[in-house]
CSV table of C-alpha atoms in Angstrom, one decimal:
chain,number,residue,atom,x,y,z
A,200,UNK,CA,37.3,2.7,-60.7
A,201,UNK,CA,35.9,6.4,-60.1
A,202,UNK,CA,37.6,8.6,-57.8
A,203,UNK,CA,36.2,9.1,-54.5
A,204,UNK,CA,36.1,12.7,-53.0
A,205,UNK,CA,36.2,12.5,-49.0
A,206,UNK,CA,35.0,15.5,-47.7
A,207,UNK,CA,36.5,15.0,-43.8
A,208,UNK,CA,38.1,16.4,-40.7
A,209,UNK,CA,34.7,17.0,-38.9
A,210,UNK,CA,36.3,15.1,-37.0
A,211,UNK,CA,39.3,13.8,-38.5
A,212,UNK,CA,38.8,10.8,-36.2
A,213,UNK,CA,35.9,9.3,-38.0
A,214,UNK,CA,37.5,10.6,-41.3
A,215,UNK,CA,40.3,8.1,-40.6
A,216,UNK,CA,37.2,5.4,-40.2
A,217,UNK,CA,36.3,6.3,-43.7
A,218,UNK,CA,39.7,5.8,-45.3
A,219,UNK,CA,40.2,2.4,-43.7
A,220,UNK,CA,36.6,1.5,-44.4
A,221,UNK,CA,36.6,2.4,-48.3
A,222,UNK,CA,40.3,0.6,-48.6
A,223,UNK,CA,39.2,-2.5,-47.1
A,224,UNK,CA,36.1,-2.7,-48.9
A,225,UNK,CA,38.1,-2.3,-52.2
A,226,UNK,CA,40.3,-4.9,-51.0
A,227,UNK,CA,37.6,-7.2,-50.4
A,228,UNK,CA,35.8,-6.9,-53.7
A,229,UNK,CA,38.9,-6.6,-56.2
A,230,UNK,CA,41.9,-8.2,-54.2
A,231,UNK,CA,45.2,-8.0,-54.9
A,232,UNK,CA,47.0,-4.9,-54.5
A,233,UNK,CA,44.2,-2.9,-55.1
A,234,UNK,CA,43.0,0.3,-52.9
A,235,UNK,CA,40.3,3.1,-53.4
A,236,UNK,CA,41.3,6.0,-55.5
A,237,UNK,CA,40.3,8.5,-53.4
A,238,UNK,CA,41.2,12.5,-52.7
A,239,UNK,CA,40.6,13.7,-49.4
A,240,UNK,CA,40.1,17.5,-48.0
A,241,UNK,CA,40.2,17.8,-44.3
A,242,UNK,CA,38.5,20.6,-42.8
A,243,UNK,CA,39.9,22.6,-40.0
A,244,UNK,CA,37.1,21.3,-37.3
A,245,UNK,CA,37.5,24.0,-34.7
A,246,UNK,CA,36.4,26.6,-37.2
A,247,UNK,CA,33.5,24.2,-38.7
A,248,UNK,CA,32.6,23.8,-34.7
A,249,UNK,CA,32.5,27.3,-33.8
A,250,UNK,CA,30.1,28.0,-36.9
A,251,UNK,CA,27.9,25.3,-35.6
A,252,UNK,CA,27.7,26.6,-32.0
A,253,UNK,CA,27.2,29.9,-33.4
A,254,UNK,CA,24.6,28.9,-36.0
A,255,UNK,CA,26.4,30.2,-38.8
A,256,UNK,CA,25.2,27.5,-40.8
A,257,UNK,CA,25.4,29.8,-44.1
A,258,UNK,CA,29.4,30.4,-43.5
A,259,UNK,CA,29.5,26.8,-42.8
A,260,UNK,CA,27.8,25.9,-46.2
A,261,UNK,CA,29.9,28.2,-48.2
A,262,UNK,CA,33.2,26.8,-46.5
A,263,UNK,CA,32.4,23.2,-47.4
A,264,UNK,CA,31.1,24.3,-51.1
A,265,UNK,CA,34.7,25.5,-51.8
A,266,UNK,CA,36.0,22.3,-50.5
A,267,UNK,CA,33.7,20.3,-52.4
A,268,UNK,CA,34.8,22.1,-55.5
A,269,UNK,CA,38.4,21.9,-54.3
A,270,UNK,CA,37.8,18.0,-54.5
A,271,UNK,CA,36.2,18.5,-58.2
A,272,UNK,CA,39.2,20.2,-59.2
A,273,UNK,CA,41.5,17.6,-57.9
A,274,UNK,CA,39.7,14.9,-59.9
A,275,UNK,CA,37.2,13.2,-57.5
A,276,UNK,CA,34.2,11.8,-59.8
A,277,UNK,CA,31.7,12.2,-56.7
A,278,UNK,CA,31.6,13.5,-53.4
A,279,UNK,CA,31.3,11.8,-49.8
A,280,UNK,CA,30.7,14.4,-46.8
A,281,UNK,CA,32.0,12.3,-43.9
A,282,UNK,CA,29.7,13.8,-41.5
A,283,UNK,CA,26.1,13.5,-40.8
A,284,UNK,CA,25.5,17.0,-39.1
A,285,UNK,CA,27.0,18.9,-41.6
A,286,UNK,CA,24.4,17.4,-44.6
A,287,UNK,CA,22.2,20.1,-43.2
A,288,UNK,CA,24.1,22.3,-45.4
A,289,UNK,CA,24.3,19.6,-48.7
A,290,UNK,CA,22.1,22.1,-51.0
A,291,UNK,CA,24.7,24.8,-50.4
A,292,UNK,CA,27.6,22.3,-50.5
A,293,UNK,CA,26.3,21.0,-54.1
A,294,UNK,CA,26.0,24.7,-55.7
A,295,UNK,CA,27.8,24.8,-58.8
A,296,UNK,CA,29.2,21.2,-58.2
A,297,UNK,CA,29.7,19.3,-61.5
A,298,UNK,CA,29.6,15.8,-59.8
A,299,UNK,CA,27.2,14.2,-57.7
A,300,UNK,CA,26.9,14.3,-53.6
A,301,UNK,CA,26.5,10.9,-52.2
A,302,UNK,CA,24.0,11.5,-49.4
A,303,UNK,CA,24.3,9.9,-46.2
A,304,UNK,CA,20.6,9.9,-45.4
A,305,UNK,CA,19.8,8.4,-48.6
A,306,UNK,CA,22.6,5.5,-48.2
A,307,UNK,CA,21.2,5.1,-44.8
A,308,UNK,CA,17.5,5.4,-45.7
A,309,UNK,CA,18.2,2.3,-48.6
A,310,UNK,CA,19.9,0.1,-45.9
A,311,UNK,CA,16.8,0.3,-43.6
A,312,UNK,CA,14.4,-0.6,-46.1
A,313,UNK,CA,16.3,-3.3,-47.5
A,314,UNK,CA,15.7,-4.9,-44.1
A,315,UNK,CA,12.0,-4.0,-44.2
A,316,UNK,CA,12.1,-1.8,-41.3
A,317,UNK,CA,10.1,1.3,-40.9
A,318,UNK,CA,10.6,2.5,-37.5
A,319,UNK,CA,13.9,3.7,-36.5
A,320,UNK,CA,15.8,5.2,-33.8
A,321,UNK,CA,18.1,7.9,-34.3
A,322,UNK,CA,21.4,8.9,-32.1
A,323,UNK,CA,23.7,11.6,-33.5
A,324,UNK,CA,24.9,15.4,-32.4
A,325,UNK,CA,22.2,17.2,-30.6
A,326,UNK,CA,22.0,18.9,-34.3
A,327,UNK,CA,21.3,15.8,-36.0
A,328,UNK,CA,18.6,14.8,-33.5
A,329,UNK,CA,16.6,17.9,-32.9
A,330,UNK,CA,16.9,19.3,-36.2
A,331,UNK,CA,14.7,18.6,-38.7
A,332,UNK,CA,16.8,18.7,-42.0
A,333,UNK,CA,17.9,14.5,-41.2
A,334,UNK,CA,15.0,13.3,-39.9
A,335,UNK,CA,12.8,14.7,-42.9
A,336,UNK,CA,15.0,13.4,-45.3
A,337,UNK,CA,14.6,9.7,-43.8
A,338,UNK,CA,10.9,10.5,-43.8
A,339,UNK,CA,10.8,11.3,-46.9
A,340,UNK,CA,11.8,7.8,-47.8
A,341,UNK,CA,9.0,6.4,-46.0
A,342,UNK,CA,10.6,5.9,-42.2
A,343,UNK,CA,9.2,7.1,-39.3
A,344,UNK,CA,12.1,8.3,-37.1
A,345,UNK,CA,12.1,8.3,-33.2
A,346,UNK,CA,14.8,10.5,-31.3
A,347,UNK,CA,15.8,10.3,-27.5
A,348,UNK,CA,14.2,12.3,-25.0
A,349,UNK,CA,15.9,15.7,-24.4
A,350,UNK,CA,18.2,14.6,-21.0
A,351,UNK,CA,19.4,11.3,-23.4
A,352,UNK,CA,19.9,13.8,-26.5
A,353,UNK,CA,22.3,15.9,-24.2
A,354,UNK,CA,23.9,12.6,-23.1
A,355,UNK,CA,24.7,11.4,-26.7
A,356,UNK,CA,25.7,15.3,-27.7
A,357,UNK,CA,28.1,15.3,-24.8
A,358,UNK,CA,30.0,12.2,-25.4
A,359,UNK,CA,30.4,12.9,-29.3
A,360,UNK,CA,31.8,16.3,-28.5
A,361,UNK,CA,33.5,15.9,-25.3
A,362,UNK,CA,35.1,12.4,-25.9
A,363,UNK,CA,34.6,11.0,-29.3
A,364,UNK,CA,35.8,13.6,-31.2
A,365,UNK,CA,39.1,13.8,-29.3
A,366,UNK,CA,39.5,10.0,-29.7
A,367,UNK,CA,38.5,9.4,-26.3
A,368,UNK,CA,36.3,6.1,-25.7
A,369,UNK,CA,35.5,5.0,-22.0
A,370,UNK,CA,32.8,2.1,-20.9
A,371,UNK,CA,30.9,4.3,-18.7
A,372,UNK,CA,29.6,6.2,-22.0
A,373,UNK,CA,29.5,2.6,-23.8
A,374,UNK,CA,26.9,2.3,-21.1
A,375,UNK,CA,25.2,5.4,-21.5
A,376,UNK,CA,24.8,4.6,-25.0
A,377,UNK,CA,23.5,1.2,-24.4
A,378,UNK,CA,20.8,2.7,-21.9
A,379,UNK,CA,19.7,5.4,-24.7
A,380,UNK,CA,19.5,2.8,-27.2
A,381,UNK,CA,17.3,0.6,-24.9
A,382,UNK,CA,14.8,3.3,-24.1
A,383,UNK,CA,14.7,3.6,-27.9
A,384,UNK,CA,13.6,0.2,-28.4
A,385,UNK,CA,11.0,0.4,-25.5
A,386,UNK,CA,9.5,3.5,-27.3
A,387,UNK,CA,9.1,1.0,-30.6
A,388,UNK,CA,12.0,1.3,-32.4
A,389,UNK,CA,12.9,-1.7,-34.6
A,390,UNK,CA,16.6,-0.8,-35.6
A,391,UNK,CA,18.8,2.3,-34.4
A,392,UNK,CA,20.7,4.4,-36.8
A,393,UNK,CA,24.0,5.6,-35.8
A,394,UNK,CA,23.7,9.0,-36.8
A,395,UNK,CA,27.2,10.4,-36.1
A,396,UNK,CA,30.4,9.1,-37.7
A,397,UNK,CA,32.1,8.8,-34.4
A,398,UNK,CA,29.3,6.8,-32.6
A,399,UNK,CA,31.1,3.7,-34.2
A,400,UNK,CA,34.1,4.4,-32.2
A,401,UNK,CA,32.0,3.4,-29.1
A,402,UNK,CA,29.2,0.8,-29.7
A,403,UNK,CA,28.4,-1.6,-32.4
A,404,UNK,CA,25.7,-4.4,-33.2
A,405,UNK,CA,26.4,-5.9,-30.0
A,406,UNK,CA,25.2,-3.1,-28.0
A,407,UNK,CA,21.7,-3.1,-29.0
A,408,UNK,CA,19.3,-6.3,-29.2
A,409,UNK,CA,17.7,-4.6,-33.0
A,410,UNK,CA,19.1,-4.1,-35.9
A,411,UNK,CA,21.8,-1.1,-35.9
A,412,UNK,CA,22.5,1.1,-39.0
A,413,UNK,CA,26.0,1.8,-38.8
A,414,UNK,CA,26.4,5.2,-40.9
A,415,UNK,CA,30.2,5.4,-41.4
A,416,UNK,CA,30.4,1.9,-42.5
A,417,UNK,CA,27.2,2.2,-44.8
A,418,UNK,CA,28.3,5.3,-46.3
A,419,UNK,CA,31.9,4.2,-46.8
A,420,UNK,CA,30.9,0.8,-48.6
A,421,UNK,CA,28.3,2.7,-51.0
A,422,UNK,CA,30.7,4.9,-51.7
A,423,UNK,CA,33.0,2.0,-52.9
A,424,UNK,CA,30.1,0.4,-54.9
A,425,UNK,CA,29.5,3.1,-56.8
A,426,UNK,CA,32.9,3.7,-57.5
A,427,UNK,CA,33.5,0.1,-58.5
A,428,UNK,CA,30.2,0.3,-61.0
A,429,UNK,CA,28.3,-2.3,-58.5
A,430,UNK,CA,25.8,0.0,-57.7
A,431,UNK,CA,24.0,3.6,-58.7
A,432,UNK,CA,23.7,5.7,-56.3
A,433,UNK,CA,20.8,5.6,-53.9
A,434,UNK,CA,17.3,7.0,-54.7
A,435,UNK,CA,17.1,10.7,-53.8
A,436,UNK,CA,14.1,12.5,-52.3
């Protein structure tokens, strides 16, 4: 079994989900007393959030690069960045890294294409929805990506940062998300990406009338399948 390097803390609420999901996947596939070989580097999210807000992406990239190198030094065979948004600095994160990064957008694209879906809606932080780094990565896999309108983007982002990263889950916010999802479907989305690792704390497949793609679960399962030699890394672009 390869050792999974989890680069988390953004937020720790979703990183805890990663740890649970990878171990549940190992138990499902290997049974008995088996659990995942992992090393975890958890950053202080307050520092990363300040860099996001101030658009100090180079600083964030250097910080996550240090973390990734520390994971490699601790024995990780590959790195799993436990956040969608910070894949914006994936190129900086991998600078000088001697082990691969399991890129979350590639994992998500592979799952979408396996369902023979080409047009998807994307929910995530304001950074993920509005900036091109994530949408263009998906588009390079042949996907047509829709994002909510500005008001809906603000709602989705606010719920993530004001509630979900603090472990707050409310029925009102769940209903707001359902409304946003419905509007994406009305705009032509054949599936919806839950493209922030906290979103799965709030909504699930039952909240959409089209297939949903929960990136946290997909990423965690792909990490285990690769660690156990059951799958190769997904195609990159």
